[in-house]
PDB file of C-alpha atoms in Angstrom:
ATOM      1  CA  UNK H  19      89.743 121.757 117.299  1.00 55.00           C
ATOM      2  CA  UNK H  20      86.498 122.428 119.492  1.00 60.00           C
ATOM      3  CA  UNK H  21      85.441 125.588 121.381  1.00 59.00           C
ATOM      4  CA  UNK H  22      87.364 124.116 124.577  1.00 60.00           C
ATOM      5  CA  UNK H  23      90.121 123.936 122.889  1.00 62.00           C
ATOM      6  CA  UNK H  24      91.040 127.803 122.169  1.00 71.00           C
ATOM      7  CA  UNK H  25      88.331 129.294 124.329  1.00 78.00           C
ATOM      8  CA  UNK H  26      86.768 130.742 121.029  1.00 86.00           C
ATOM      9  CA  UNK H  27      83.128 130.533 120.305  1.00 87.00           C
ATOM     10  CA  UNK H  28      82.003 128.967 117.009  1.00 87.00           C
ATOM     11  CA  UNK H  29      79.056 130.410 114.902  1.00 88.00           C
ATOM     12  CA  UNK H  30      76.709 128.732 112.682  1.00 88.00           C
ATOM     13  CA  UNK H  31      78.371 126.915 109.605  1.00 90.00           C
ATOM     14  CA  UNK H  32      76.476 126.195 106.619  1.00 90.00           C
ATOM     15  CA  UNK H  33      77.765 123.949 104.219  1.00 92.00           C
ATOM     16  CA  UNK H  34      77.911 124.801 100.620  1.00 93.00           C
ATOM     17  CA  UNK H  35      75.835 123.172  97.995  1.00 92.00           C
ATOM     18  CA  UNK H  36      78.222 122.111  95.729  1.00 92.00           C
ATOM     19  CA  UNK H  37      81.819 122.409  95.135  1.00 94.00           C
ATOM     20  CA  UNK H  38      83.160 124.969  92.750  1.00 94.00           C
ATOM     21  CA  UNK H  39      81.964 124.606  89.259  1.00 95.00           C
ATOM     22  CA  UNK H  40      83.906 125.610  86.125  1.00 95.00           C
ATOM     23  CA  UNK H  41      81.896 125.478  82.719  1.00 94.00           C
ATOM     24  CA  UNK H  42      84.032 124.738  79.681  1.00 95.00           C
ATOM     25  CA  UNK H  43      82.835 125.925  76.262  1.00 95.00           C
ATOM     26  CA  UNK H  44      84.003 127.396  73.001  1.00 94.00           C
ATOM     27  CA  UNK H  45      82.807 130.023  71.098  1.00 94.00           C
ATOM     28  CA  UNK H  46      82.360 128.938  67.170  1.00 93.00           C
ATOM     29  CA  UNK H  47      82.596 131.890  64.771  1.00 93.00           C
ATOM     30  CA  UNK H  48      79.064 132.748  63.313  1.00 91.00           C
ATOM     31  CA  UNK H  49      77.312 130.174  65.452  1.00 92.00           C
ATOM     32  CA  UNK H  50      74.361 131.225  67.652  1.00 93.00           C
ATOM     33  CA  UNK H  51      75.718 130.618  71.182  1.00 93.00           C
ATOM     34  CA  UNK H  52      78.557 128.739  72.591  1.00 94.00           C
ATOM     35  CA  UNK H  53      79.438 125.079  72.505  1.00 95.00           C
ATOM     36  CA  UNK H  54      79.085 123.910  75.580  1.00 94.00           C
ATOM     37  CA  UNK H  55      81.808 120.833  76.574  1.00 94.00           C
ATOM     38  CA  UNK H  56      80.832 119.906  79.970  1.00 94.00           C
ATOM     39  CA  UNK H  57      81.681 121.247  83.679  1.00 95.00           C
ATOM     40  CA  UNK H  58      84.489 120.713  85.856  1.00 94.00           C
ATOM     41  CA  UNK H  59      83.707 120.128  90.067  1.00 93.00           C
ATOM     42  CA  UNK H  60      86.890 121.947  91.945  1.00 94.00           C
ATOM     43  CA  UNK H  61      87.375 122.349  95.760  1.00 95.00           C
ATOM     44  CA  UNK H  62      84.965 122.872  98.437  1.00 95.00           C
ATOM     45  CA  UNK H  63      85.430 125.663 100.687  1.00 96.00           C
ATOM     46  CA  UNK H  64      83.934 126.030 103.972  1.00 95.00           C
ATOM     47  CA  UNK H  65      83.877 129.170 106.047  1.00 95.00           C
ATOM     48  CA  UNK H  66      83.624 128.972 109.771  1.00 92.00           C
ATOM     49  CA  UNK H  67      82.857 132.043 111.394  1.00 93.00           C
ATOM     50  CA  UNK H  68      84.253 132.176 115.207  1.00 91.00           C
ATOM     51  CA  UNK H  69      84.133 134.805 118.254  1.00 91.00           C
ATOM     52  CA  UNK H  70      86.132 135.807 121.211  1.00 87.00           C
ATOM     53  CA  UNK H  71      83.903 137.196 124.043  1.00 84.00           C
ATOM     54  CA  UNK H  72      85.911 139.191 126.956  1.00 80.00           C
ATOM     55  CA  UNK H  73      85.507 137.421 130.495  1.00 77.00           C
ATOM     56  CA  UNK H  74      83.154 139.752 132.404  1.00 66.00           C
ATOM     57  CA  UNK H  75      85.534 140.335 134.958  1.00 65.00           C
ATOM     58  CA  UNK H  76      87.719 141.991 132.176  1.00 68.00           C
ATOM     59  CA  UNK H  77      85.191 143.912 130.396  1.00 65.00           C
ATOM     60  CA  UNK H  78      86.211 147.467 130.988  1.00 64.00           C
ATOM     61  CA  UNK H  79      89.977 146.798 132.253  1.00 64.00           C
ATOM     62  CA  UNK H  80      93.102 147.094 130.422  1.00 62.00           C
ATOM     63  CA  UNK H  81      93.579 142.936 130.755  1.00 64.00           C
ATOM     64  CA  UNK H  82      90.744 142.601 128.650  1.00 70.00           C
ATOM     65  CA  UNK H  83      92.614 143.749 125.737  1.00 76.00           C
ATOM     66  CA  UNK H  84      95.807 141.981 126.752  1.00 80.00           C
ATOM     67  CA  UNK H  85      93.735 138.690 127.113  1.00 83.00           C
ATOM     68  CA  UNK H  86      92.256 139.375 123.323  1.00 83.00           C
ATOM     69  CA  UNK H  87      95.381 139.733 121.912  1.00 86.00           C
ATOM     70  CA  UNK H  88      96.875 136.958 123.669  1.00 86.00           C
ATOM     71  CA  UNK H  89      94.239 134.578 122.551  1.00 86.00           C
ATOM     72  CA  UNK H  90      94.929 135.942 118.634  1.00 87.00           C
ATOM     73  CA  UNK H  91      98.389 134.890 118.912  1.00 89.00           C
ATOM     74  CA  UNK H  92      97.303 131.371 120.175  1.00 87.00           C
ATOM     75  CA  UNK H  93      94.856 130.938 117.672  1.00 87.00           C
ATOM     76  CA  UNK H  94      97.675 131.678 115.064  1.00 88.00           C
ATOM     77  CA  UNK H  95     100.180 128.967 116.695  1.00 87.00           C
ATOM     78  CA  UNK H  96      97.404 126.602 116.568  1.00 86.00           C
ATOM     79  CA  UNK H  97      96.396 126.983 113.062  1.00 86.00           C
ATOM     80  CA  UNK H  98      99.794 127.814 111.331  1.00 85.00           C
ATOM     81  CA  UNK H  99     102.688 125.517 111.159  1.00 86.00           C
ATOM     82  CA  UNK H 100     105.547 126.531 108.711  1.00 86.00           C
ATOM     83  CA  UNK H 101     107.279 123.318 109.237  1.00 87.00           C
ATOM     84  CA  UNK H 102     104.125 121.149 108.229  1.00 86.00           C
ATOM     85  CA  UNK H 103     104.635 118.358 105.175  1.00 89.00           C
ATOM     86  CA  UNK H 104     103.002 119.459 101.877  1.00 88.00           C
ATOM     87  CA  UNK H 105      99.965 118.705 100.686  1.00 89.00           C
ATOM     88  CA  UNK H 106      98.722 117.932 104.351  1.00 91.00           C
ATOM     89  CA  UNK H 107      94.950 117.975 105.370  1.00 93.00           C
ATOM     90  CA  UNK H 108      93.242 117.226 108.113  1.00 92.00           C
ATOM     91  CA  UNK H 109      89.853 115.597 109.545  1.00 93.00           C
ATOM     92  CA  UNK H 110      87.243 118.205 109.840  1.00 92.00           C
ATOM     93  CA  UNK H 111      83.766 117.433 111.209  1.00 90.00           C
ATOM     94  CA  UNK H 112      80.439 119.377 112.167  1.00 89.00           C
ATOM     95  CA  UNK H 113      78.197 118.517 115.178  1.00 86.00           C
ATOM     96  CA  UNK H 114      75.049 119.422 112.734  1.00 86.00           C
ATOM     97  CA  UNK H 115      76.446 116.668 110.331  1.00 87.00           C
ATOM     98  CA  UNK H 116      77.357 113.391 112.427  1.00 87.00           C
ATOM     99  CA  UNK H 117      78.852 110.675 111.249  1.00 87.00           C
ATOM    100  CA  UNK H 118      81.134 112.767 108.051  1.00 90.00           C
ATOM    101  CA  UNK H 119      84.629 113.842 108.011  1.00 93.00           C
ATOM    102  CA  UNK H 120      85.813 116.383 105.543  1.00 94.00           C
ATOM    103  CA  UNK H 121      89.708 116.650 104.994  1.00 94.00           C
ATOM    104  CA  UNK H 122      90.444 119.813 104.452  1.00 95.00           C
ATOM    105  CA  UNK H 123      93.400 122.395 105.038  1.00 94.00           C
ATOM    106  CA  UNK H 124      93.213 126.575 105.724  1.00 93.00           C
ATOM    107  CA  UNK H 125      94.141 129.139 102.991  1.00 93.00           C
ATOM    108  CA  UNK H 126      92.772 132.208 105.015  1.00 92.00           C
ATOM    109  CA  UNK H 127      91.791 133.616 108.642  1.00 92.00           C
ATOM    110  CA  UNK H 128      90.433 136.875 107.940  1.00 92.00           C
ATOM    111  CA  UNK H 129      91.744 139.715 110.617  1.00 92.00           C
ATOM    112  CA  UNK H 130      89.985 140.253 113.690  1.00 90.00           C
ATOM    113  CA  UNK H 131      86.924 142.931 113.435  1.00 90.00           C
ATOM    114  CA  UNK H 132      85.884 144.340 116.997  1.00 87.00           C
ATOM    115  CA  UNK H 133      82.349 143.458 117.972  1.00 85.00           C
ATOM    116  CA  UNK H 134      81.114 146.167 120.439  1.00 80.00           C
ATOM    117  CA  UNK H 135      82.781 149.543 121.256  1.00 78.00           C
ATOM    118  CA  UNK H 136      84.423 149.572 124.420  1.00 76.00           C
ATOM    119  CA  UNK H 137      85.198 146.102 124.788  1.00 81.00           C
ATOM    120  CA  UNK H 138      87.708 143.736 123.264  1.00 84.00           C
ATOM    121  CA  UNK H 139      85.440 141.276 121.972  1.00 87.00           C
ATOM    122  CA  UNK H 140      85.967 140.279 118.254  1.00 89.00           C
ATOM    123  CA  UNK H 141      85.236 138.254 115.102  1.00 92.00           C
ATOM    124  CA  UNK H 142      86.831 136.664 112.633  1.00 93.00           C
ATOM    125  CA  UNK H 143      86.249 133.781 109.921  1.00 94.00           C
ATOM    126  CA  UNK H 144      88.821 130.760 108.894  1.00 93.00           C
ATOM    127  CA  UNK H 145      88.306 129.459 105.650  1.00 95.00           C
ATOM    128  CA  UNK H 146      88.901 125.756 104.946  1.00 95.00           C
ATOM    129  CA  UNK H 147      89.375 124.597 101.541  1.00 96.00           C
ATOM    130  CA  UNK H 148      88.759 120.533 100.822  1.00 95.00           C
ATOM    131  CA  UNK H 149      90.764 119.444  97.460  1.00 94.00           C
ATOM    132  CA  UNK H 150      88.328 116.325  97.610  1.00 92.00           C
ATOM    133  CA  UNK H 151      84.972 117.788  98.118  1.00 92.00           C
ATOM    134  CA  UNK H 152      83.341 114.821  99.294  1.00 90.00           C
ATOM    135  CA  UNK H 153      82.488 114.115 103.146  1.00 90.00           C
ATOM    136  CA  UNK H 154      83.493 110.422 103.822  1.00 88.00           C
ATOM    137  CA  UNK H 155      81.350 108.237 106.213  1.00 86.00           C
ATOM    138  CA  UNK H 156      82.847 106.456 109.171  1.00 85.00           C
ATOM    139  CA  UNK H 157      84.746 103.121 108.811  1.00 81.00           C
ATOM    140  CA  UNK H 158      82.668  99.758 108.471  1.00 79.00           C
ATOM    141  CA  UNK H 159      83.640  96.212 109.780  1.00 80.00           C
ATOM    142  CA  UNK H 160      82.793  92.838 109.083  1.00 77.00           C
ATOM    143  CA  UNK H 161      83.744  89.417 110.256  1.00 77.00           C
ATOM    144  CA  UNK H 162      84.180  86.640 107.967  1.00 75.00           C
ATOM    145  CA  UNK H 163      83.633  83.083 109.852  1.00 71.00           C
ATOM    146  CA  UNK H 164      85.670  80.924 107.575  1.00 67.00           C
ATOM    147  CA  UNK H 165      87.417  81.275 103.979  1.00 61.00           C
ATOM    148  CA  UNK H 166      84.495  79.657 102.260  1.00 64.00           C
ATOM    149  CA  UNK H 167      82.060  82.654 103.435  1.00 66.00           C
ATOM    150  CA  UNK H 168      80.993  85.259 101.105  1.00 72.00           C
ATOM    151  CA  UNK H 169      80.551  88.498 103.066  1.00 74.00           C
ATOM    152  CA  UNK H 170      78.260  91.398 101.264  1.00 76.00           C
ATOM    153  CA  UNK H 171      79.555  94.981 102.107  1.00 76.00           C
ATOM    154  CA  UNK H 172      76.781  97.425 102.111  1.00 77.00           C
ATOM    155  CA  UNK H 173      77.897 100.728 100.076  1.00 76.00           C
ATOM    156  CA  UNK H 174      76.548 103.355 101.882  1.00 80.00           C
ATOM    157  CA  UNK H 175      76.666 107.602 100.434  1.00 81.00           C
ATOM    158  CA  UNK H 176      75.558 108.786  97.252  1.00 81.00           C
ATOM    159  CA  UNK H 177      78.523 109.628  95.689  1.00 78.00           C
ATOM    160  CA  UNK H 178      80.791 107.516  93.888  1.00 75.00           C
ATOM    161  CA  UNK H 179      84.116 107.319  95.364  1.00 73.00           C
ATOM    162  CA  UNK H 180      87.141 104.364  95.394  1.00 73.00           C
ATOM    163  CA  UNK H 181      86.286 102.594  98.235  1.00 73.00           C
ATOM    164  CA  UNK H 182      89.284 101.692 101.059  1.00 77.00           C
ATOM    165  CA  UNK H 183      89.317  98.020 101.929  1.00 79.00           C
ATOM    166  CA  UNK H 184      91.537  96.921 104.728  1.00 81.00           C
ATOM    167  CA  UNK H 185      91.505  92.617 105.230  1.00 81.00           C
ATOM    168  CA  UNK H 186      93.176  91.077 107.979  1.00 82.00           C
ATOM    169  CA  UNK H 187      93.455  87.359 107.868  1.00 79.00           C
ATOM    170  CA  UNK H 188      93.733  85.289 111.097  1.00 78.00           C
ATOM    171  CA  UNK H 189      94.807  82.071 109.322  1.00 76.00           C
ATOM    172  CA  UNK H 190      96.252  81.296 105.949  1.00 77.00           C
ATOM    173  CA  UNK H 191      94.127  81.659 102.821  1.00 74.00           C
ATOM    174  CA  UNK H 192      94.885  80.784  98.910  1.00 75.00           C
ATOM    175  CA  UNK H 193      93.178  83.862  97.353  1.00 76.00           C
ATOM    176  CA  UNK H 194      91.117  87.038  98.394  1.00 77.00           C
ATOM    177  CA  UNK H 195      88.771  88.599  95.975  1.00 78.00           C
ATOM    178  CA  UNK H 196      86.341  91.712  96.255  1.00 78.00           C
ATOM    179  CA  UNK H 197      83.563  91.520  93.116  1.00 76.00           C
ATOM    180  CA  UNK H 198      81.893  94.803  92.709  1.00 75.00           C
ATOM    181  CA  UNK H 199      78.181  94.145  92.465  1.00 72.00           C
ATOM    182  CA  UNK H 200      76.423  95.896  89.520  1.00 68.00           C
ATOM    183  CA  UNK H 201      73.139  94.493  89.761  1.00 66.00           C
ATOM    184  CA  UNK H 202      73.823  92.205  86.823  1.00 68.00           C
ATOM    185  CA  UNK H 203      76.259  89.691  86.055  1.00 66.00           C
ATOM    186  CA  UNK H 204      79.288  91.324  87.985  1.00 62.00           C
ATOM    187  CA  UNK H 205      82.336  91.841  85.778  1.00 65.00           C
ATOM    188  CA  UNK H 206      84.654  93.912  87.883  1.00 73.00           C
ATOM    189  CA  UNK H 207      86.748  92.267  90.420  1.00 74.00           C
ATOM    190  CA  UNK H 208      90.195  92.144  92.243  1.00 75.00           C
ATOM    191  CA  UNK H 209      91.794  89.366  92.960  1.00 75.00           C
ATOM    192  CA  UNK H 210      95.010  88.667  95.535  1.00 74.00           C
ATOM    193  CA  UNK H 211      96.836  85.661  95.730  1.00 71.00           C
ATOM    194  CA  UNK H 212      96.804  82.063  93.791  1.00 64.00           C
ATOM    195  CA  UNK H 213      95.609  81.312  90.146  1.00 60.00           C
ATOM    196  CA  UNK H 214      92.377  81.068  90.616  1.00 55.00           C
ATOM    197  CA  UNK H 215      90.363  82.789  87.530  1.00 57.00           C
ATOM    198  CA  UNK H 216      86.562  84.360  88.826  1.00 53.00           C
ATOM    199  CA  UNK H 217      86.348  84.514  85.069  1.00 55.00           C
ATOM    200  CA  UNK H 218      86.688  81.063  83.836  1.00 59.00           C
ATOM    201  CA  UNK H 219      85.659  79.325  87.288  1.00 57.00           C
ATOM    202  CA  UNK H 220      89.083  77.612  87.525  1.00 58.00           C
ATOM    203  CA  UNK H 221      90.504  76.621  90.757  1.00 52.00           C
ATOM    204  CA  UNK H 222      94.094  76.911  89.291  1.00 50.00           C
ATOM    205  CA  UNK H 223      94.811  73.395  89.483  1.00 48.00           C
ATOM    206  CA  UNK H 224      96.001  73.122  85.922  1.00 50.00           C
ATOM    207  CA  UNK H 225      99.602  72.433  84.999  1.00 49.00           C
ATOM    208  CA  UNK H 226      99.474  74.901  82.073  1.00 52.00           C
ATOM    209  CA  UNK H 227     101.379  78.180  82.394  1.00 54.00           C
ATOM    210  CA  UNK H 228      98.949  80.976  82.654  1.00 50.00           C
ATOM    211  CA  UNK H 229     101.846  83.887  82.358  1.00 56.00           C
ATOM    212  CA  UNK H 230     101.634  86.092  79.242  1.00 59.00           C
ATOM    213  CA  UNK H 231     104.828  86.791  77.755  1.00 62.00           C
ATOM    214  CA  UNK H 232     104.955  90.255  76.596  1.00 60.00           C
ATOM    215  CA  UNK H 233     108.371  90.827  75.047  1.00 64.00           C
ATOM    216  CA  UNK H 234     111.137  88.270  74.351  1.00 65.00           C
ATOM    217  CA  UNK H 235     114.314  89.145  72.953  1.00 64.00           C
ATOM    218  CA  UNK H 236     116.971  86.261  73.475  1.00 64.00           C
ATOM    219  CA  UNK H 237     119.271  89.053  71.816  1.00 64.00           C
ATOM    220  CA  UNK H 238     121.798  86.240  70.177  1.00 63.00           C
ATOM    221  CA  UNK H 239     122.827  88.017  67.300  1.00 60.00           C
ATOM    222  CA  UNK H 240     125.347  90.273  67.326  1.00 55.00           C
ATOM    223  CA  UNK H 241     125.698  94.003  65.955  1.00 55.00           C
ATOM    224  CA  UNK H 242     128.694  95.568  64.686  1.00 53.00           C
ATOM    225  CA  UNK H 243     129.292  99.077  63.694  1.00 49.00           C
ATOM    226  CA  UNK H 244     131.836 101.358  62.716  1.00 50.00           C
ATOM    227  CA  UNK H 245     132.658 104.949  64.916  1.00 49.00           C
ATOM    228  CA  UNK H 246     131.423 107.719  63.436  1.00 48.00           C
ATOM    229  CA  UNK H 247     133.504 109.699  60.948  1.00 50.00           C
ATOM    230  CA  UNK H 248     133.362 113.232  60.092  1.00 50.00           C
ATOM    231  CA  UNK H 249     134.098 114.238  56.936  1.00 48.00           C
ATOM    232  CA  UNK H 250     134.813 118.014  55.135  1.00 48.00           C
ATOM    233  CA  UNK H 251     134.377 118.982  51.518  1.00 46.00           C
ATOM    234  CA  UNK H 252     135.205 122.105  50.286  1.00 46.00           C
ATOM    235  CA  UNK H 253     131.828 122.560  48.823  1.00 45.00           C
ATOM    236  CA  UNK H 254     129.840 120.981  51.868  1.00 44.00           C
ATOM    237  CA  UNK H 255     129.752 122.002  55.578  1.00 44.00           C
ATOM    238  CA  UNK H 256     131.173 119.939  58.478  1.00 41.00           C
ATOM    239  CA  UNK H 257     128.766 116.671  58.173  1.00 40.00           C
ATOM    240  CA  UNK H 258     128.735 113.469  60.104  1.00 39.00           C
ATOM    241  CA  UNK H 259     128.449 109.744  58.205  1.00 40.00           C
ATOM    242  CA  UNK H 260     127.674 106.600  59.508  1.00 41.00           C
ATOM    243  CA  UNK H 261     128.868 103.163  57.587  1.00 40.00           C
ATOM    244  CA  UNK H 262     128.866  99.722  59.172  1.00 42.00           C
ATOM    245  CA  UNK H 263     127.042  96.495  58.771  1.00 44.00           C
ATOM    246  CA  UNK H 264     123.595  96.105  60.519  1.00 43.00           C
ATOM    247  CA  UNK H 265     121.739  92.728  60.375  1.00 46.00           C
ATOM    248  CA  UNK H 266     117.839  93.376  60.025  1.00 45.00           C
ATOM    249  CA  UNK H 267     115.481  94.064  62.722  1.00 47.00           C
ATOM    250  CA  UNK H 268     115.095  91.029  64.827  1.00 46.00           C
ATOM    251  CA  UNK H 269     111.176  90.847  65.362  1.00 47.00           C
ATOM    252  CA  UNK H 270     109.799  90.211  68.994  1.00 46.00           C
ATOM    253  CA  UNK H 271     108.238  87.123  69.547  1.00 45.00           C
ATOM    254  CA  UNK H 272     106.012  85.732  72.267  1.00 42.00           C
TER     255      UNK H 272
END
């Protein structure tokens, strides 16, 4: 949404320095001061001021007030959708911060306040909340010449974030590996397809079964039991007893 979409003027937006910070601490009896247990970082709140200016031709006419009310209804219809799927957030960009996209939802729209006496100009503030307080950079694309080529993907930004990597293959490949460059010997990677092992250097040509067995229970031994019996004695309340022959538990093997 821009100024041209609704005929409104957007005021200057100053982004917060940090998202909401919540301190965790514990009071210990007879201790001088609390025990600080760290801080949690919450959502990012962005307040966007907007203004409606009456057209010059309608400044002192009844039609000016009608246009102002109509603009309020249009704003409500554009921003509020009762049928919206839960958890939906929309991209939010600013001209002063090109290349960054925030994902936000609206939590409040303040009531219109008149700007000048005698005219229908008004102002309001839209409050956006980003559940993920980070601003995301634009998508980057790389071309890999052939399967034996390693593409180096430079990381931009200044905040750790889970990268979303989409690979499109134009021909068959055996494996696809994303290796994190930690500056030393990289040990963090994601590998898809094939039996090649990045850690050992194996190309997967060995006939050894590399499948690790987690649980093996052939269930060849029968388990016999008798139905629960209820007994009642004069000196004891109703109880349940279980009788029967049960073999020893079979240990898991693998």
